[in-house]
PDB file of C-alpha atoms in Angstrom:
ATOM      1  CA  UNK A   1      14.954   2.306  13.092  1.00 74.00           C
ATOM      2  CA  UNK A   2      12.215   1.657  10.083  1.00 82.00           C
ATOM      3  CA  UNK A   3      13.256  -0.691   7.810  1.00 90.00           C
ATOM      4  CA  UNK A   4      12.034   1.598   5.000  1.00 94.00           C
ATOM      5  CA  UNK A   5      13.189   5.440   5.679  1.00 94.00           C
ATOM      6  CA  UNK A   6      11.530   7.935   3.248  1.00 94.00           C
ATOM      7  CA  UNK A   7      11.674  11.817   3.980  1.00 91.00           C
ATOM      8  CA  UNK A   8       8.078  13.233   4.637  1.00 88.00           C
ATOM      9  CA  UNK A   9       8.413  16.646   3.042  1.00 89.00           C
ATOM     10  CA  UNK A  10       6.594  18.538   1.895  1.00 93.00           C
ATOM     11  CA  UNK A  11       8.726  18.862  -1.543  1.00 95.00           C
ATOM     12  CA  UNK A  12       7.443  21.604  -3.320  1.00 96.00           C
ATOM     13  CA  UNK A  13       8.616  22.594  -6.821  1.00 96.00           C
ATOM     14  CA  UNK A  14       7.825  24.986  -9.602  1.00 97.00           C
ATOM     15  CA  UNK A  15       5.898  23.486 -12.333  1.00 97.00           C
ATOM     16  CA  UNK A  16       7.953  21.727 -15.485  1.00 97.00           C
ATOM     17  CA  UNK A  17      10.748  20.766 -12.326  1.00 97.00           C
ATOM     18  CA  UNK A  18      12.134  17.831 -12.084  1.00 97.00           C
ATOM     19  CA  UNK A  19      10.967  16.028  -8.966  1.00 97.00           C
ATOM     20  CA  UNK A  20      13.497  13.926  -6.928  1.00 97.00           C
ATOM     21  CA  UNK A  21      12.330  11.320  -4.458  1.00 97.00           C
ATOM     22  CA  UNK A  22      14.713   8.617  -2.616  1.00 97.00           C
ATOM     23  CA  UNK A  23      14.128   5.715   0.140  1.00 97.00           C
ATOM     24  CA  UNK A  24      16.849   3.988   1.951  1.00 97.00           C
ATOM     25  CA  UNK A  25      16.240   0.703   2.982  1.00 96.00           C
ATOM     26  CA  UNK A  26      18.150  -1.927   5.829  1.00 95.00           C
ATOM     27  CA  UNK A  27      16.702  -5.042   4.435  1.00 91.00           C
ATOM     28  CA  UNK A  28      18.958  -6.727   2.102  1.00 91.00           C
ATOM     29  CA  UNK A  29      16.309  -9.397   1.111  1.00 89.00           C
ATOM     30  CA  UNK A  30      13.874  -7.147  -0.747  1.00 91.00           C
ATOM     31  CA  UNK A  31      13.942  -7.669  -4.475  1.00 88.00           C
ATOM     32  CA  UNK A  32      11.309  -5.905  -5.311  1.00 90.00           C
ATOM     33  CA  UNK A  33      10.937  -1.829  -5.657  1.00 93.00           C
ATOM     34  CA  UNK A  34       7.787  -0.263  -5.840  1.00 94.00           C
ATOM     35  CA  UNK A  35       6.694   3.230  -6.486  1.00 96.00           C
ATOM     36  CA  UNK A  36       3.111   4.298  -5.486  1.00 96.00           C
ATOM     37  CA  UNK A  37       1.133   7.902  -5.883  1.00 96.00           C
ATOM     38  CA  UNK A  38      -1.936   8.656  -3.404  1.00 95.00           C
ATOM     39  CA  UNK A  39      -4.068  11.044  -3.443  1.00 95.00           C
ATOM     40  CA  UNK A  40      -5.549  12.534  -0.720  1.00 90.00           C
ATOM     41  CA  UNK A  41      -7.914  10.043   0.563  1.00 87.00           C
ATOM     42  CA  UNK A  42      -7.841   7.837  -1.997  1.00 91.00           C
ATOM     43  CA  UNK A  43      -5.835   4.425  -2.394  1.00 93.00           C
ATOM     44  CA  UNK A  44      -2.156   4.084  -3.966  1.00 94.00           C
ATOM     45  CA  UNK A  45      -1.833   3.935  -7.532  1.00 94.00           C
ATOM     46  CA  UNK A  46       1.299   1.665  -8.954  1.00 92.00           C
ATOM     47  CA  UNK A  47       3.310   3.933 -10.699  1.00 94.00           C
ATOM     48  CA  UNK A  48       6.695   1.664 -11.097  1.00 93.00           C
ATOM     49  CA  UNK A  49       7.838  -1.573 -10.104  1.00 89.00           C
ATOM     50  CA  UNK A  50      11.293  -2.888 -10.563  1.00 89.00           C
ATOM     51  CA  UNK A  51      13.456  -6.330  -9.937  1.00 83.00           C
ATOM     52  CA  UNK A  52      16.774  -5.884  -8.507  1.00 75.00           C
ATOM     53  CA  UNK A  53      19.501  -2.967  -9.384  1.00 82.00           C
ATOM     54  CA  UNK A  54      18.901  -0.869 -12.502  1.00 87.00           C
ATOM     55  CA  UNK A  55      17.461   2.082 -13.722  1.00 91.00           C
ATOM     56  CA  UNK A  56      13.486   1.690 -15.577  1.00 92.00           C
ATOM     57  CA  UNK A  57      12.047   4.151 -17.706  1.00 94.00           C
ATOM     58  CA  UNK A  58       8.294   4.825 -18.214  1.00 93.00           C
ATOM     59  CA  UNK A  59       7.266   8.642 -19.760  1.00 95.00           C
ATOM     60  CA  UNK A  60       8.414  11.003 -17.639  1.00 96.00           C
ATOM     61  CA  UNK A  61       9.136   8.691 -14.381  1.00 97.00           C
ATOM     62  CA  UNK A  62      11.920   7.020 -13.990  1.00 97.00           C
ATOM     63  CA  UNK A  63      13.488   4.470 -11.404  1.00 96.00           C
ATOM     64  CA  UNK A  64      16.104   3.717 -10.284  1.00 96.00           C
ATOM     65  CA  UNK A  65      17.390   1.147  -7.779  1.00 95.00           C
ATOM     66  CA  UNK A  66      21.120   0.652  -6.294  1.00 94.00           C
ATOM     67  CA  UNK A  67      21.055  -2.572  -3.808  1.00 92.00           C
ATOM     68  CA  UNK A  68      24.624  -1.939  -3.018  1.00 92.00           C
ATOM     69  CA  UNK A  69      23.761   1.421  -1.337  1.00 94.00           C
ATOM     70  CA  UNK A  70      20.442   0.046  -0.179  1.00 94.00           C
ATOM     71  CA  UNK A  71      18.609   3.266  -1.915  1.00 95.00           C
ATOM     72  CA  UNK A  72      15.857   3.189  -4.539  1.00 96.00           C
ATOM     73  CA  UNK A  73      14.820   6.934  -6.117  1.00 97.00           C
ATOM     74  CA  UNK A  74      12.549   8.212  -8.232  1.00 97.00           C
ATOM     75  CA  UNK A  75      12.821  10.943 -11.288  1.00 97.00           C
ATOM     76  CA  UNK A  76       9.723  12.508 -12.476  1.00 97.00           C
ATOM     77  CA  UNK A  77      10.363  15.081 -15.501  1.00 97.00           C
ATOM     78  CA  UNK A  78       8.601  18.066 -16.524  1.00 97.00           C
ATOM     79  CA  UNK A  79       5.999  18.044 -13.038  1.00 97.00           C
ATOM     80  CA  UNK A  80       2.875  19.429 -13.374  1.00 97.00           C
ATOM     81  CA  UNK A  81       0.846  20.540 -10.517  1.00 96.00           C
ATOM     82  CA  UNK A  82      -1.815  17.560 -11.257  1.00 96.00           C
ATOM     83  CA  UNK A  83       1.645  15.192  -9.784  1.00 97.00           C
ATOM     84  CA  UNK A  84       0.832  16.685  -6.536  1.00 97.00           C
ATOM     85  CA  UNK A  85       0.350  13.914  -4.369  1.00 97.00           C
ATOM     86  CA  UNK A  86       2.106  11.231  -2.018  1.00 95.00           C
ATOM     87  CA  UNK A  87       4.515   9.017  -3.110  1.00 97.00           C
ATOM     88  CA  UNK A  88       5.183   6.050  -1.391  1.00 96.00           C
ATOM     89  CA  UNK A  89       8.168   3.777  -1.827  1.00 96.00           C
ATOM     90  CA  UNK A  90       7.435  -0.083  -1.382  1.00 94.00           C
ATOM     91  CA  UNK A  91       9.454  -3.223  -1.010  1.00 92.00           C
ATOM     92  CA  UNK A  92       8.843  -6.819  -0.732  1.00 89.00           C
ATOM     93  CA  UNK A  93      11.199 -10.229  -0.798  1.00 85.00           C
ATOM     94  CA  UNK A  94       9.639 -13.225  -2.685  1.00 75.00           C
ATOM     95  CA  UNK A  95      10.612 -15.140   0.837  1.00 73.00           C
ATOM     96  CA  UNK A  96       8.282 -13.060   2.886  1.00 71.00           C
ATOM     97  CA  UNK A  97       5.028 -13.678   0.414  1.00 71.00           C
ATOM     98  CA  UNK A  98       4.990 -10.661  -1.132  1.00 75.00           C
ATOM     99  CA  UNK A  99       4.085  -8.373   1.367  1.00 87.00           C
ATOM    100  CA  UNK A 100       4.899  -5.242   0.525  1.00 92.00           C
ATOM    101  CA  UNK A 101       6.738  -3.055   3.301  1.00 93.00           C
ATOM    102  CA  UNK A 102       6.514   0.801   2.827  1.00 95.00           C
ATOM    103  CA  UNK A 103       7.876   3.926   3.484  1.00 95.00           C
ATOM    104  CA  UNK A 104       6.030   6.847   5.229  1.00 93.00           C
ATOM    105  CA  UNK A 105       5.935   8.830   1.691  1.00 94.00           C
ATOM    106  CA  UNK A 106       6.601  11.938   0.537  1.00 95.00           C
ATOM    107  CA  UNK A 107       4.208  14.699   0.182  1.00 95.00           C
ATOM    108  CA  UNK A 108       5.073  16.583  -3.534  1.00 97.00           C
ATOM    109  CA  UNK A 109       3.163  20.231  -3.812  1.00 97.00           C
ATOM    110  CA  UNK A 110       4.036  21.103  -8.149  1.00 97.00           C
ATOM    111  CA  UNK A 111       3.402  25.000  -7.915  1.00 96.00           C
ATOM    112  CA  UNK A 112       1.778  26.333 -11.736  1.00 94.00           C
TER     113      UNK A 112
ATOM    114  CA  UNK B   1     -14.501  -1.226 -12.808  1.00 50.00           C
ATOM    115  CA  UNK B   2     -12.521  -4.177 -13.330  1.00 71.00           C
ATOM    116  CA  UNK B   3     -10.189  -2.529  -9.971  1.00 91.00           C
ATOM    117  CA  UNK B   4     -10.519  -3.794  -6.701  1.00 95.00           C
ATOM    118  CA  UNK B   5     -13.394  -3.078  -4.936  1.00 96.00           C
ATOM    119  CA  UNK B   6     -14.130  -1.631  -1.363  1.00 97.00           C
ATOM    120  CA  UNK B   7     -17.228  -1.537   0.872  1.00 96.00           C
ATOM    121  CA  UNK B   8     -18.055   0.485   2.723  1.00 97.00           C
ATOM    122  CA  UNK B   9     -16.373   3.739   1.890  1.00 96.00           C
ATOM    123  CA  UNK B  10     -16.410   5.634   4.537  1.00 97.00           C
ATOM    124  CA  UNK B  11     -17.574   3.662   8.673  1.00 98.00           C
ATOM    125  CA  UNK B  12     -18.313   4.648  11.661  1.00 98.00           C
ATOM    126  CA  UNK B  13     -18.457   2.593  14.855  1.00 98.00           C
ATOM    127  CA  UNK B  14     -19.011   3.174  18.383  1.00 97.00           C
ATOM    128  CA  UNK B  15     -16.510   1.761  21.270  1.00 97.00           C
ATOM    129  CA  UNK B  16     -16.883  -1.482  21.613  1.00 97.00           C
ATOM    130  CA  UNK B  17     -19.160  -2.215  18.469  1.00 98.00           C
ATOM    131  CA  UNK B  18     -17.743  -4.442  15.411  1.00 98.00           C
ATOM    132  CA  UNK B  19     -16.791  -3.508  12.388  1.00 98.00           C
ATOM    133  CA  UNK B  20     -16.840  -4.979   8.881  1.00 98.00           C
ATOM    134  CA  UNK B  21     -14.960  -4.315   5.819  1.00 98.00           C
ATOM    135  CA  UNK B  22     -15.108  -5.731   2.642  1.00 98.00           C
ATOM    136  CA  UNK B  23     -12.960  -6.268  -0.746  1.00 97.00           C
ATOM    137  CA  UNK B  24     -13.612  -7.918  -3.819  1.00 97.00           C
ATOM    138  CA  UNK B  25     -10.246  -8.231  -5.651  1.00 94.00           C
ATOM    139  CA  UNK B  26      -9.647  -7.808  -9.123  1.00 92.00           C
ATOM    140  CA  UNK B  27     -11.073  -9.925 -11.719  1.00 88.00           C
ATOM    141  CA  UNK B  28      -8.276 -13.116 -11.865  1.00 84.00           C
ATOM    142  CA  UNK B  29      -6.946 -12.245  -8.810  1.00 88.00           C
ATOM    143  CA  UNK B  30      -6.951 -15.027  -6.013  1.00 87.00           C
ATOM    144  CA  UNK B  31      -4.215 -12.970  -3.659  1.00 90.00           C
ATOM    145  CA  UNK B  32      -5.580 -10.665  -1.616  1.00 94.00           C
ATOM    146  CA  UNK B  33      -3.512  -8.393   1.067  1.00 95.00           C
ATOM    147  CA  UNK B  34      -4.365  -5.795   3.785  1.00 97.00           C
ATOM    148  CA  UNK B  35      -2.952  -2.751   5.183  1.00 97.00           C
ATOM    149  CA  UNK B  36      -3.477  -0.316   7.512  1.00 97.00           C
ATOM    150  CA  UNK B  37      -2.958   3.504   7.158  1.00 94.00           C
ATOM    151  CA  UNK B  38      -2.877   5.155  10.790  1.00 88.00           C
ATOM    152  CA  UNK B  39      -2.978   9.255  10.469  1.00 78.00           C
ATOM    153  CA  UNK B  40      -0.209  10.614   9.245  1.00 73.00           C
ATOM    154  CA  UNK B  41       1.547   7.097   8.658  1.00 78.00           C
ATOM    155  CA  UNK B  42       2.526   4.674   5.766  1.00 83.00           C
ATOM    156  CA  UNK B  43       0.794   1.752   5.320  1.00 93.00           C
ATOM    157  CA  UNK B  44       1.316  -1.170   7.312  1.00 95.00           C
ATOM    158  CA  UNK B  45       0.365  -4.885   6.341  1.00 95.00           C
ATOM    159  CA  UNK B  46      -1.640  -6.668   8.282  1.00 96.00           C
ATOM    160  CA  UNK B  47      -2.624 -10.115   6.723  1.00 96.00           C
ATOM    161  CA  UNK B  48      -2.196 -12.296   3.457  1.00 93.00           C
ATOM    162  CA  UNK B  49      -4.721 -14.609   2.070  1.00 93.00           C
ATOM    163  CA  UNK B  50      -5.681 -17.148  -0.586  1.00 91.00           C
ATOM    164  CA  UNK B  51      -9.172 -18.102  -1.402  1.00 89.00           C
ATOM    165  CA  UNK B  52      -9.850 -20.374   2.080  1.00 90.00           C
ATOM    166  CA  UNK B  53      -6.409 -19.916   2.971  1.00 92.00           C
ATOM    167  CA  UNK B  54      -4.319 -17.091   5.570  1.00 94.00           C
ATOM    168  CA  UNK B  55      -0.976 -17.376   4.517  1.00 90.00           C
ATOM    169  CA  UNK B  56       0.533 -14.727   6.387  1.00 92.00           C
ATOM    170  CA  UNK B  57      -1.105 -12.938   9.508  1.00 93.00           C
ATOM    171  CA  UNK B  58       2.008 -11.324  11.385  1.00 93.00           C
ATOM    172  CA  UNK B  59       0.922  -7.954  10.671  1.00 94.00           C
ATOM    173  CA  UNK B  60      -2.696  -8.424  12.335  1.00 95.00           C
ATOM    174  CA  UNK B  61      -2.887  -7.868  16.003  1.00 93.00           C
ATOM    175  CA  UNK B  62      -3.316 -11.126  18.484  1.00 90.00           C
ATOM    176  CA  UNK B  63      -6.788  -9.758  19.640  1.00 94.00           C
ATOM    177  CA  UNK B  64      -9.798  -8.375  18.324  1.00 97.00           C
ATOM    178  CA  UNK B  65      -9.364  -8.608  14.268  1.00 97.00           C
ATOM    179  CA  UNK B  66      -9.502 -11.549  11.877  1.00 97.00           C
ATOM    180  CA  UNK B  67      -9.820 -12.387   8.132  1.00 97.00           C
ATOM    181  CA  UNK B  68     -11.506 -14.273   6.090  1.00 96.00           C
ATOM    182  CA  UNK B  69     -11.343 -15.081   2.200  1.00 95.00           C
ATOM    183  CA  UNK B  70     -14.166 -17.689   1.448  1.00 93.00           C
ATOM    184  CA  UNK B  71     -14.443 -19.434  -1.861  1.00 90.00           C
ATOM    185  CA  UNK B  72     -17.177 -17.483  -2.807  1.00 90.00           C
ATOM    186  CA  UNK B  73     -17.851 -13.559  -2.088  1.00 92.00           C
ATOM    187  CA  UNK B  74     -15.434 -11.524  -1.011  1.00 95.00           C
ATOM    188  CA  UNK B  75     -12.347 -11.348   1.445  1.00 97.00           C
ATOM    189  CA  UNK B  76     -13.496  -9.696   5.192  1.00 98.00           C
ATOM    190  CA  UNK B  77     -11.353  -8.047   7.625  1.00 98.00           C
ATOM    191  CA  UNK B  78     -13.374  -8.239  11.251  1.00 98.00           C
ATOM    192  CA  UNK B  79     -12.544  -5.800  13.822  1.00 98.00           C
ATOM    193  CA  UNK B  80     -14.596  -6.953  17.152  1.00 97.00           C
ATOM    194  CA  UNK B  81     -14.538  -4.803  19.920  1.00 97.00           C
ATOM    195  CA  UNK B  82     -13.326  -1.740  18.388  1.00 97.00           C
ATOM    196  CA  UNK B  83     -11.192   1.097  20.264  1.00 96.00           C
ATOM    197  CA  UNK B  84     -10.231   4.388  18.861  1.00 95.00           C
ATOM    198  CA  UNK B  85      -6.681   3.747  18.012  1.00 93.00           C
ATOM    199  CA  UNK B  86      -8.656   1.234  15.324  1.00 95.00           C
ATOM    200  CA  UNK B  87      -9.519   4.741  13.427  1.00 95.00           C
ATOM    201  CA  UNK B  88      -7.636   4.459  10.412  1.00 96.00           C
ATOM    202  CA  UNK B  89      -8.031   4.056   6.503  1.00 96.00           C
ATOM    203  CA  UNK B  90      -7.796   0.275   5.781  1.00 98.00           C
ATOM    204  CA  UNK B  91      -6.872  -0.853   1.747  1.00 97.00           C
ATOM    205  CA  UNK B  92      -6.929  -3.979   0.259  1.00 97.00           C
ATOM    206  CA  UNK B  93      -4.942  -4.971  -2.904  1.00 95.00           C
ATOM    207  CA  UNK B  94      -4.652  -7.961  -4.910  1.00 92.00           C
ATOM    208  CA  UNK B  95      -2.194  -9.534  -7.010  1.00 88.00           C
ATOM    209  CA  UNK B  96      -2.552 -12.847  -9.389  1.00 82.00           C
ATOM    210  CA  UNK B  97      -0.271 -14.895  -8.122  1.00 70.00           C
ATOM    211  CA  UNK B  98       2.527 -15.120  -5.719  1.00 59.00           C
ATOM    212  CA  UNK B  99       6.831 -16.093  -6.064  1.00 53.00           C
ATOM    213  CA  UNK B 100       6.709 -14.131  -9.617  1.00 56.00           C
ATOM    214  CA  UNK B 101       8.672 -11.524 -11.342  1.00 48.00           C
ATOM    215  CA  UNK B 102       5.203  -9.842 -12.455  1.00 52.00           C
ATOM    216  CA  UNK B 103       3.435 -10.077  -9.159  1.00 67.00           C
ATOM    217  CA  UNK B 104       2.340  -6.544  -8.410  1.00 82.00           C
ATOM    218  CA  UNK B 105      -0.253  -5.475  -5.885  1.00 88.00           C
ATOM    219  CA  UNK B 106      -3.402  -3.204  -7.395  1.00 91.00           C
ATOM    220  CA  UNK B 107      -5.066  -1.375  -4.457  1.00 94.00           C
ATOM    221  CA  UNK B 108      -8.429  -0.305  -3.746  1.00 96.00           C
ATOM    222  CA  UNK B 109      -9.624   2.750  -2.884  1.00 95.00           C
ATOM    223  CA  UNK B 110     -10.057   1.612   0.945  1.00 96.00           C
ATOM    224  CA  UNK B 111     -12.525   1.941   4.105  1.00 97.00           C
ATOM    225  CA  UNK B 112     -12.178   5.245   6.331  1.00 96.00           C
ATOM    226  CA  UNK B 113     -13.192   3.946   9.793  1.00 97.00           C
ATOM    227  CA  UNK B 114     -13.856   6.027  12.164  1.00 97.00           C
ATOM    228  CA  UNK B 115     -14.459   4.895  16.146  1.00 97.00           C
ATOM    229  CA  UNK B 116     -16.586   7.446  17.881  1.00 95.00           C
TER     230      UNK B 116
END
């Protein structure tokens, strides 16, 4: 079993959709929640980072993390078809240095 | 650019020849990080550094690659000897410093290698 589980998709949704993405983790150490966006062939772009439980707001993405449940997700409002892309979840634990442990990422196709 | 940088874009190597990939981090940055993206997979890490320093190598296979972060110039990943299953995209990131709230990792836009 992964230590980071994140469904592959493809997700597609009409445009102005709300866009759902969730990871489930098995590590309990990982602080640290991550949200990245890649493009094809191009390298991840931070989209959110968050400490612990709690929900984090930035335009129309938000985050949200529940350690209890072990599952991290990730809102994005009004999609346009320019939010196409992969997201990846990532994780890290200040005991392992930082290294950031990711899921396999979700493809998102935003239909006009 | 102030990002992290990446050289070469895009490599291609034949069996058995070495390969060479480069990453100058972020401006301030003195963490550096690599991962590997197989086809079709996420990204994996491979190996932590500091300037002179590898902190944390358990993602790098035994054989066949090493890294390097001199105090001047920028951080190398080495892959001697290389074999097809080596035919991925390869990132670096950086981050400022390491144990803090704020850490985050920036990526670069990575090396496409490519074992004939």
């Amino acid at each position: 079993q992964k230590e980071v589980e994140q469904d592959p998709g493809p997700l597609s949704v009409p445009e102005g959709a709300i866009v759902s993405l969730n990871c489930t983790y098995s590590n309990s150490a990982f602080q640290y929640f991550m949200w990245y966006r890649q493009y094809s062939r191009k390298g991840p772009e931070l989209l959110m980072y968050t400490y612990s439980s709690g929900n984090k707001e930035d335009g129309r993405f938000t985050a949200q993390v529940d350690k209890s449940s072990k599952y991290i997700s990730l809102f994005i409002r009004d999609s346009q078809p320019s939010d196409s892309a992969t997201y990846l979840c990532a994780m890290s634990a200040v005991a392992a240095g930082n290294k950031l442990t990711f899921g396999g990422g979700t493809r998102v196709l935003v239909k006009p | 650019n102030a990002g992290v940088m990446q050289n070469p874009r895009h490599l291609v190597r034949r069996r058995g020849q070495e390969a060479r990939l480069r990453c100058s981090p972020m401006k301030g940055h003195s963490h550096v990080y690599w991962y590997r993206q197989l086809p079709e997979e996420g990204l994996k890490f491979m190996v932590y550094l500091q300037k002179e320093n590898i902190i944390d190598e358990s993602g790098m296979p035994k054989e066949r690659f090493s890294a390097e972060f001199p105090k001047e110039g920028p951080s190398i990943l080495r892959i001697q000897q290389v074999v097809r299953g080596d035919s991925a995209a390869y990132f670096c990131a950086s981050s400022p410093r390491r144990g803090s709230s704020t850490d985050t990792q920036y990526f670069g836009p990575g090396t496409r290698l490519t074992v004939l």
